[in-house]
Coordinates of C-alpha atoms in Angstrom, one line a residue:
X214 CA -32.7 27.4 1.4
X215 CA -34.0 24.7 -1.0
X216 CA -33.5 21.3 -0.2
X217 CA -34.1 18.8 -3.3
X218 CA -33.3 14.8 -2.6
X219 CA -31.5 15.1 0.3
X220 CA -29.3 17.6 -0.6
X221 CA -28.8 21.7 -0.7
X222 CA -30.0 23.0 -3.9
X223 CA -30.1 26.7 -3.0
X224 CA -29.2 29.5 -0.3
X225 CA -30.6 32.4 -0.5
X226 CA -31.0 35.8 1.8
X227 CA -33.4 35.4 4.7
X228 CA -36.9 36.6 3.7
X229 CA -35.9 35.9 -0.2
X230 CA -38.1 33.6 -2.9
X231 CA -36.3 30.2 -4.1
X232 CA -37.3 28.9 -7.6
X233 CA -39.5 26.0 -6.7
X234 CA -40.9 26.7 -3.2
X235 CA -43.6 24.0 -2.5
X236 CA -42.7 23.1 1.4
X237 CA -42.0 26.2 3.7
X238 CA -41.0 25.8 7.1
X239 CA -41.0 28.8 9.5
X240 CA -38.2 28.5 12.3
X241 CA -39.7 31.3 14.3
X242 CA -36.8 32.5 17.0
X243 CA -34.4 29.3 16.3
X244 CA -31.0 29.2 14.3
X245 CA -30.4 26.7 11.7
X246 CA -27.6 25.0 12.1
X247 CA -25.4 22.7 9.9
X248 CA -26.0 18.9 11.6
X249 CA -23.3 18.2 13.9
X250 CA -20.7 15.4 13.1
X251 CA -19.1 13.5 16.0
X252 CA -16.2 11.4 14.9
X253 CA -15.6 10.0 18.9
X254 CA -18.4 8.2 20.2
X255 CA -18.2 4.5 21.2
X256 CA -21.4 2.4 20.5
X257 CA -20.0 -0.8 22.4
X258 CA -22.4 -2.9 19.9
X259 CA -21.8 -5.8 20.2
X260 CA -20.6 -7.7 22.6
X261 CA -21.5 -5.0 25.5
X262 CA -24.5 -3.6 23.8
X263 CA -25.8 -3.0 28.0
X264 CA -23.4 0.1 28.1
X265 CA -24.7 1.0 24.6
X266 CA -26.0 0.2 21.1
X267 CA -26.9 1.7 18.1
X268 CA -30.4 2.2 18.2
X269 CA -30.0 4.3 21.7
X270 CA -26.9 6.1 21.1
X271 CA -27.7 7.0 17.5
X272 CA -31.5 8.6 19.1
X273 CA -29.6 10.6 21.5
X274 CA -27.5 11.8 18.8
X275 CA -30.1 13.2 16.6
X276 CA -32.2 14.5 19.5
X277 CA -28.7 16.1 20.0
X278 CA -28.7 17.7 16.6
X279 CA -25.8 15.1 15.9
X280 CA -26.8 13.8 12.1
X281 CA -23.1 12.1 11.6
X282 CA -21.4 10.0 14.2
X283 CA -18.1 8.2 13.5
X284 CA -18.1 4.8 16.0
X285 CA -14.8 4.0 17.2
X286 CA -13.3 0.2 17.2
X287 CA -13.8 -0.2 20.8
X288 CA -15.8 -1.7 23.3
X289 CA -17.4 -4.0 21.3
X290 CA -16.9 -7.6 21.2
X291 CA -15.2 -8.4 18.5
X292 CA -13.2 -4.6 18.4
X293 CA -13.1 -2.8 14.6
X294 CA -9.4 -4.6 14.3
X295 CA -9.8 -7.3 11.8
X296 CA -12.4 -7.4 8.7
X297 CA -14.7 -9.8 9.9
X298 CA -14.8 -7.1 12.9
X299 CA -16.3 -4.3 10.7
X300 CA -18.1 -6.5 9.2
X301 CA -19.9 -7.6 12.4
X302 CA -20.4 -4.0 13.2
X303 CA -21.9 -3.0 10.0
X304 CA -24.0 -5.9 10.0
X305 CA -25.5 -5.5 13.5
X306 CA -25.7 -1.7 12.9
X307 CA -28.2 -2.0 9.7
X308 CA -31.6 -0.2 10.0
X309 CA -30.9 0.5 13.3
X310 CA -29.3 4.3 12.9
X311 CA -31.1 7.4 13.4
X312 CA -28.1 9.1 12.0
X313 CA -25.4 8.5 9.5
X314 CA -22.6 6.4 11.0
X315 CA -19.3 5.6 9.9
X316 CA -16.5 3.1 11.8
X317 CA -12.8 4.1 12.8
X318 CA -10.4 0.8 12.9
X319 CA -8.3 -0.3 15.3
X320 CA -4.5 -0.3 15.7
X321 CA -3.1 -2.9 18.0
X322 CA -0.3 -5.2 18.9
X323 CA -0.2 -7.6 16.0
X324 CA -2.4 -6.5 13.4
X325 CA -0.3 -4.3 11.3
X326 CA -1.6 -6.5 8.6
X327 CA -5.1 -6.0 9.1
X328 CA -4.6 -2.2 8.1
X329 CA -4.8 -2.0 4.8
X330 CA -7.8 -4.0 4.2
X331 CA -9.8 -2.3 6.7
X332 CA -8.6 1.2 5.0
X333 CA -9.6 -0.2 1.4
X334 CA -13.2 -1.3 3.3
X335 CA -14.1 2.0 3.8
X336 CA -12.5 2.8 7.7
X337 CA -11.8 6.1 8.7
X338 CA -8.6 5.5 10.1
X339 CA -7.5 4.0 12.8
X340 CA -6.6 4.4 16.9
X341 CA -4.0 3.2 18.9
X342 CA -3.9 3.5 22.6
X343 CA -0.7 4.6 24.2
X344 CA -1.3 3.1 27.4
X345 CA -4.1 0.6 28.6
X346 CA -7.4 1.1 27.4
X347 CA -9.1 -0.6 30.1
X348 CA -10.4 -3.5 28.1
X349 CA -8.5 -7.2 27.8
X350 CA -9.5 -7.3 23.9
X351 CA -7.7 -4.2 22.5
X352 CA -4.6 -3.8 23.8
X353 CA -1.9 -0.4 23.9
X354 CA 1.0 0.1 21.5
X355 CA 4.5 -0.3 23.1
X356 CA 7.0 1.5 20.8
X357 CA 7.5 -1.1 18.7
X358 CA 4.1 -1.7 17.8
X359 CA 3.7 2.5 17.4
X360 CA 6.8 2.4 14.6
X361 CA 5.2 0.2 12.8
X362 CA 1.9 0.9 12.9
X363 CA 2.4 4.3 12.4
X364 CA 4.7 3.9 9.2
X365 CA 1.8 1.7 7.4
X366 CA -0.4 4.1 8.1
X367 CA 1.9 6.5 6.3
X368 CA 2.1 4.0 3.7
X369 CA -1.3 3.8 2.9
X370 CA -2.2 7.0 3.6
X371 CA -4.5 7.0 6.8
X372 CA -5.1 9.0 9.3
X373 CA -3.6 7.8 12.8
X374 CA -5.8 8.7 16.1
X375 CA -4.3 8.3 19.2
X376 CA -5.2 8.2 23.1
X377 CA -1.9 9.6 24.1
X378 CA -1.1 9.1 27.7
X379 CA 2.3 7.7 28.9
X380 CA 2.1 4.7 30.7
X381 CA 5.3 4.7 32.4
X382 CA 4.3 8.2 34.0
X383 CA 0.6 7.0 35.2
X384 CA 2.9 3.9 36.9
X385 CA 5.1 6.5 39.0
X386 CA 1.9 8.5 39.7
X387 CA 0.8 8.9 43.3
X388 CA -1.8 5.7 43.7
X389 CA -4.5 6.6 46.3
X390 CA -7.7 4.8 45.8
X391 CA -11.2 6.0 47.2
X392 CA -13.2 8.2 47.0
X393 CA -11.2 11.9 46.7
X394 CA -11.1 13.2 43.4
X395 CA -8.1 15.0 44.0
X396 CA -6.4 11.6 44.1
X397 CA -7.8 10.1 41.4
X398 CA -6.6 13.7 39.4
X399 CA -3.3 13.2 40.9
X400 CA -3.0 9.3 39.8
X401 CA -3.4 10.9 35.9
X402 CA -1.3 13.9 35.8
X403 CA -0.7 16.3 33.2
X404 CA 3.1 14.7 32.3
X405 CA 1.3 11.6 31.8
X406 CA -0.2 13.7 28.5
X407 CA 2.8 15.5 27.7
X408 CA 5.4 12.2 27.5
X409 CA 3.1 10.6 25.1
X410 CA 2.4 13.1 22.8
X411 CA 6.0 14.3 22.7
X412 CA 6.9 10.5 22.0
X413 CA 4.1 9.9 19.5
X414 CA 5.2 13.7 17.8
X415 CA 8.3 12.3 17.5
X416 CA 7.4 8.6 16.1
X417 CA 5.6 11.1 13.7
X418 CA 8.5 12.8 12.4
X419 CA 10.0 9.9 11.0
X420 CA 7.7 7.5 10.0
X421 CA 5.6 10.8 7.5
X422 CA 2.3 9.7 9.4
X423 CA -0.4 12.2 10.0
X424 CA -1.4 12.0 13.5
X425 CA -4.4 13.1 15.5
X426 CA -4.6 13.5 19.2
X427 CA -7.7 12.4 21.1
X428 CA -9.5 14.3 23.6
X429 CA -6.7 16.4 25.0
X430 CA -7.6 17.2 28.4
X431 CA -4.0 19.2 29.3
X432 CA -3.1 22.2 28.1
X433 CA 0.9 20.9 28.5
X434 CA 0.5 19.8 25.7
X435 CA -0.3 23.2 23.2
X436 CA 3.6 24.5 22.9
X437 CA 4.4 20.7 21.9
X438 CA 1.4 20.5 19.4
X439 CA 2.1 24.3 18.4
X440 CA 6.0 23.3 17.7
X441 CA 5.3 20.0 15.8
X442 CA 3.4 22.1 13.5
X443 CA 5.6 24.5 12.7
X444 CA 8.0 21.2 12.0
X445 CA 6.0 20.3 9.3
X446 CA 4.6 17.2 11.3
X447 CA 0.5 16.1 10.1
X448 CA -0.8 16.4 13.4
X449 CA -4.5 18.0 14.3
X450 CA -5.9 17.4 18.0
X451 CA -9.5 17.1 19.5
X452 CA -11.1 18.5 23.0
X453 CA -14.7 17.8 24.2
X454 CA -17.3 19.4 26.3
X455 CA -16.3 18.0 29.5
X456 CA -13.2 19.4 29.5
X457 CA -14.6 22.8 28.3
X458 CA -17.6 23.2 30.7
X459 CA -16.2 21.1 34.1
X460 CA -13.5 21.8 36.4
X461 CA -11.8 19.5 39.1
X462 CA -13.0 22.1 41.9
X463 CA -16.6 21.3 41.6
X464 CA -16.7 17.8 41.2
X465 CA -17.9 15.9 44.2
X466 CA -15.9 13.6 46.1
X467 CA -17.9 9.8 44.9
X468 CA -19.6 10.9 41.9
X469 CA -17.9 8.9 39.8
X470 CA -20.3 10.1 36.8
X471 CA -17.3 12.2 36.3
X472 CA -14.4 10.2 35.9
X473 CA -12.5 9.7 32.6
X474 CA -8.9 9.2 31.6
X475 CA -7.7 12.1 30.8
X476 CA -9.3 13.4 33.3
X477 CA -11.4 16.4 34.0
X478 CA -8.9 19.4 35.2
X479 CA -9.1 22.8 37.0
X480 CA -10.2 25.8 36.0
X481 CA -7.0 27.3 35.1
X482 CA -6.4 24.4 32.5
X483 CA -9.5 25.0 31.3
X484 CA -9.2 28.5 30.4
X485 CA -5.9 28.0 28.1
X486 CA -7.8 25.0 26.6
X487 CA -10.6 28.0 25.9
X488 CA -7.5 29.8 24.3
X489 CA -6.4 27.3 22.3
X490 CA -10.3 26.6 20.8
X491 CA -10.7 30.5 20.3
X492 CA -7.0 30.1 18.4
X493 CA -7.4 27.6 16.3
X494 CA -5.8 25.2 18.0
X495 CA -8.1 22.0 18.1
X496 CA -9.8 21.2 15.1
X497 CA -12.6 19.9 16.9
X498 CA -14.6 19.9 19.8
X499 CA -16.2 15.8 20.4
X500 CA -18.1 13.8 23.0
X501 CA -15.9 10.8 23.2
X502 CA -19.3 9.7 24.5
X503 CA -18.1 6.3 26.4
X504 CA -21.2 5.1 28.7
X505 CA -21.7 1.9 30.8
X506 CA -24.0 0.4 33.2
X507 CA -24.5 2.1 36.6
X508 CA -23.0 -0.3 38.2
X509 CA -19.8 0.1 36.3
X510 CA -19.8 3.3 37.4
X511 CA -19.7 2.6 41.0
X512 CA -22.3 5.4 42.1
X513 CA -22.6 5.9 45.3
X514 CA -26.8 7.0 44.9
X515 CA -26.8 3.4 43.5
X516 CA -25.1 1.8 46.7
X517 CA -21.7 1.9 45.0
X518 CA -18.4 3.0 46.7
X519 CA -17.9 6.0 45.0
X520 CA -14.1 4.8 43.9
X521 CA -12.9 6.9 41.1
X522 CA -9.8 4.5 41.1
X523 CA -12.2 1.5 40.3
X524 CA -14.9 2.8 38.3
X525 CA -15.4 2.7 34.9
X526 CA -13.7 6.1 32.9
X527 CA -16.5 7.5 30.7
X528 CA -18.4 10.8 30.4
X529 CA -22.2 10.4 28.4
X530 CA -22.7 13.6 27.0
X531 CA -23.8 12.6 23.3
X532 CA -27.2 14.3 23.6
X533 CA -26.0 17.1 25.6
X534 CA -22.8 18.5 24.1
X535 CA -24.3 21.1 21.5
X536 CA -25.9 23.2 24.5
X537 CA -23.3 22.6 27.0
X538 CA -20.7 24.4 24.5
X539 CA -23.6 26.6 24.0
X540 CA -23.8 27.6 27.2
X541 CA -19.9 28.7 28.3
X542 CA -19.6 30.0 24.8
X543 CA -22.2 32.4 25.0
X544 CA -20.7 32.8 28.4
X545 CA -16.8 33.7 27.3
X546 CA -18.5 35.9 23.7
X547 CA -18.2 33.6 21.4
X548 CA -21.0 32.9 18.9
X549 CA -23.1 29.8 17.3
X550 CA -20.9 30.0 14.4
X551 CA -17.6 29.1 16.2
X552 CA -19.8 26.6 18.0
X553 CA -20.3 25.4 14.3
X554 CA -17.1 25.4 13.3
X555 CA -15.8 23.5 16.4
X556 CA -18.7 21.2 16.3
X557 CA -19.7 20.5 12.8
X558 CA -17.2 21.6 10.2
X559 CA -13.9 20.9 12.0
X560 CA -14.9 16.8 12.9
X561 CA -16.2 17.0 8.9
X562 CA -13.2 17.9 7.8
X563 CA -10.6 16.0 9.7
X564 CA -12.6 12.4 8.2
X565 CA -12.8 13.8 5.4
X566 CA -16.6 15.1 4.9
X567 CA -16.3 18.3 4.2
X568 CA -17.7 17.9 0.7
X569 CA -20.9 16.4 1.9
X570 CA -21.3 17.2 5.7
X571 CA -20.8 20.2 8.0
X572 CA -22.1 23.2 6.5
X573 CA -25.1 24.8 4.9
X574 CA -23.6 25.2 1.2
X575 CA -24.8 23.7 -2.2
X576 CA -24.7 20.1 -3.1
X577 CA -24.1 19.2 1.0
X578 CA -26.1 16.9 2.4
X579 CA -29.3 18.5 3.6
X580 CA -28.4 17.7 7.0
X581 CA -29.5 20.4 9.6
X582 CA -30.5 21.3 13.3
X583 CA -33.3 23.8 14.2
X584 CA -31.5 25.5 17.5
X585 CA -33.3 27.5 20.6
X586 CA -30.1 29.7 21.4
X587 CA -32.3 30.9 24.5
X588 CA -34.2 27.7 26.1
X589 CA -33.1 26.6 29.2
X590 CA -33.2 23.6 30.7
X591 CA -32.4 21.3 33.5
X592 CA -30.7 18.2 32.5
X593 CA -32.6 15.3 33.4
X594 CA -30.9 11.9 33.2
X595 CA -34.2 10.1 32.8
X596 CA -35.3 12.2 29.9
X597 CA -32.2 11.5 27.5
X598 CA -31.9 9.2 24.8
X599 CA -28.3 7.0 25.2
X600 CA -28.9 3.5 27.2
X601 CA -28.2 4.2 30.6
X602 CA -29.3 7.3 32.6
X603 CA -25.8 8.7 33.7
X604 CA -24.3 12.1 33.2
X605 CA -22.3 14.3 35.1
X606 CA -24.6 17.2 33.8
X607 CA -27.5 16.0 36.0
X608 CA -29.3 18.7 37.6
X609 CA -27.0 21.3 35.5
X610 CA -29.0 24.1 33.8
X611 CA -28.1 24.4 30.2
X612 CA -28.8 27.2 27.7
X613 CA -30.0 26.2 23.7
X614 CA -32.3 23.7 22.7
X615 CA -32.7 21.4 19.7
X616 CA -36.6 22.1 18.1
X617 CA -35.7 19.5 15.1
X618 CA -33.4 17.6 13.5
X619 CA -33.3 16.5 9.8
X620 CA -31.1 14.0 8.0
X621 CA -31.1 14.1 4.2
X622 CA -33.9 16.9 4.1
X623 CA -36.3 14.5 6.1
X624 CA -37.4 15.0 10.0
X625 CA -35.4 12.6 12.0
X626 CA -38.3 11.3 14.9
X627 CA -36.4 9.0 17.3
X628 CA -39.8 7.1 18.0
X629 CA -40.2 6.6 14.9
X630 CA -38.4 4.4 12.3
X631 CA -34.4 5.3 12.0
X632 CA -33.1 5.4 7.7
X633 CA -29.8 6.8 8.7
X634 CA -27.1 5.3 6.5
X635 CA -23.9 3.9 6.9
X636 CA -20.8 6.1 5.5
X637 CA -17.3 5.5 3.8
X638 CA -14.5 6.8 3.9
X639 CA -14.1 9.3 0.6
X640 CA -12.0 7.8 -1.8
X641 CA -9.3 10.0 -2.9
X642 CA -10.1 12.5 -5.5

């Protein structure tokens, strides 16, 4: 492959001559991969830049092999709803990326006019949550504020991302706080994912909006995804690593490193979620890399309580999501090109990037991931990148590692100064 100014000038056969040839680099054992592209991470900066920031979460990414990260309109202080919003975002963001880095908006109660400025800024589209999203600042959709929404986003032609979880199921749900994991699994059940996609599918219908479903964690919802579809409704859906490589059964009661909302559930679930990846199904597989402090977290090796109904709901896994898919992949016979294509080409191409990003082909961006399919490793918080040293893959062996990253043709070295760039949404063509 020749790389020329950033970009991919030429592919060739392994072993073959390019015209031009001045700069070789021998990968020995490793695959080169296409950069990944991550369009669910939340950066938190600013306003709660002690859960995360740019500069940390943008070093974990490339040290991930993530060269394109999408930051989505919430926790931060002011949220990604209103154009002085981005604006704070992008200003606070410069020469401080590792990687490229682009901003969703943010649908909420009240700023249906906000929309189309933040679309025509450059936004990639914009989420809604369907039922609290745990901070005061950026509150859920009730119907009303979905119908609307959702119709000018049809009218302007973005794309609509949604945490879909019904709020009127998780309020019937059995409430037992503590420790257990079982209850906090039983406070979030699977109808609670199943109402509100079959309500937001339905919204869908008739407003012409083209939906996107975040971080599905239930496989209840497939058939309804599966029959939308074949109902001519615009709707792709996401999974993420934690819900492909952990299962309710092993997590300890306490550890509240591994609580999110959806939550993580059992094996069985897992295995049709597997199905539905191997399908075709989910156009993506994402971090939704949503850290805070310890503290937050509640950890009981920290001298918290260990109350999953009181901690904070976030899995950090930015750094480590390319060899933890790696690893049950390779496990269940699948190969590092479906990792790519869940990993890298699918996230390009639902915002849009697939002209520039998530592949090795002429004229892309020469953005690109020297990978150990082999290493293994022992995940050490202390040894990762991202702000504060919390994962529930702690301790977990892990198969593949990243040898180097490069951004543009150029070595990404997260000591040494970032020149990662911030990204638009592609105009039309």
């Amino acid at each position: 492959m020749l790389v020329r100014d950033g970009r991919i000038e030429q592919v060739a056969a392994h072993g073959s001559l390019l015209a031009g040839d001045a700069h070789l680099t021998d990968l020995g054992e490793c695959a080169l991969l296409p950069g990944l592209v991550d369009t669910h991470v939340h950066v938190n900066e600013p306003g709660r830049t002690e859960w995360e920031g740019f500069a940390t979460a943008t070093r974990a990414a490339a040290a991930g092999g993530v060269t394109t990260i999408i930051d989505m309109p919430l926790n931060s202080i002011p949220p990604t709803t209103t154009l002085a919003g981005l604006a704070a975002k992008r200003g606070i963001a410069e020469g401080q990326a590792w990687v490229d880095l682009g901003f969703w908006g943010g649908a909420i109660p009240g700023n249906a006019g906000d929309l189309e400025p933040l679309h025509e800024a450059g936004v990639f589209g914009f989420k809604s949550f369907l039922a609290p999203s745990g901070v005061d600042e950026f509150p859920h959709v009730e119907q009303a504020d979905l119908e609307k929404a959702l119709a000018e986003q049809a009218r302007i032609g973005a794309l609509a991302i949604i945490h879909a979880e019904d709020p009127a199921v998780l309020a019937a749900a059995p409430q037992h706080p503590g420790v257990h994991y079982r209850d906090f699994l039983a406070s979030r059940p699977d109808d609670a994912e199943a109402a509100a996609v079959a309500r937001l599918l339905d919204t869908a219908r008739r407003t012409g909006a083209r939906v996107h479903i975040l971080h599905v964690s239930s496989a209840a919802v497939l058939p309804l995804l599966a029959q939308a579809r074949a109902d001519g409704v615009q709707v792709t859906a996401e999974t993420c690593p934690h819900y492909l490589t952990l299962t309710a059964e092993e997590v300890p009661d306490g550890d509240t490193a591994f609580k999110c909302c959806p939550p993580i559930r059992d094996e069985s679930n897992r295995d049709r979620l597997w199905a539905a990846l191997a399908a075709g199904e989910f156009i993506g597989v994402v971090s939704d890399h949503s850290p805070s402090t310890p503290n937050l977290k509640l950890l009981q090796s920290l001298g918290g309580s260990g109350d999953f109904a009181a901690a904070w709901g976030g899995i950090a896994s930015l750094q480590l999501g390319l060899p933890a898919i790696w690893t049950e992949a390779r496990r269940r016979g699948h190969t590092l090109a479906d990792v790519v294509r869940w990993m890298s080409a699918g996230p390009a191409s639902l915002v849009g990037l697939d002209g520039s990003k998530g592949a090795i082909a002429v004229g892309h961006d020469a953005d690109l991931v020297a990978f150990d399919p082999d290493a293994e490793f022992s995940v050490d918080p202390a040894g990762l990148h991202h702000r504060n040293p919390v994962t529930p893959y702690a301790g977990r062996t892990l198969s593949g590692a990243v040898r180097t990253t490069w951004l543009r043709g150029r070595v990404v070295d997260v000591h040494g100064e970032p020149f990662g760039r911030q990204i638009r949404r592609p105009l039309p063509s």
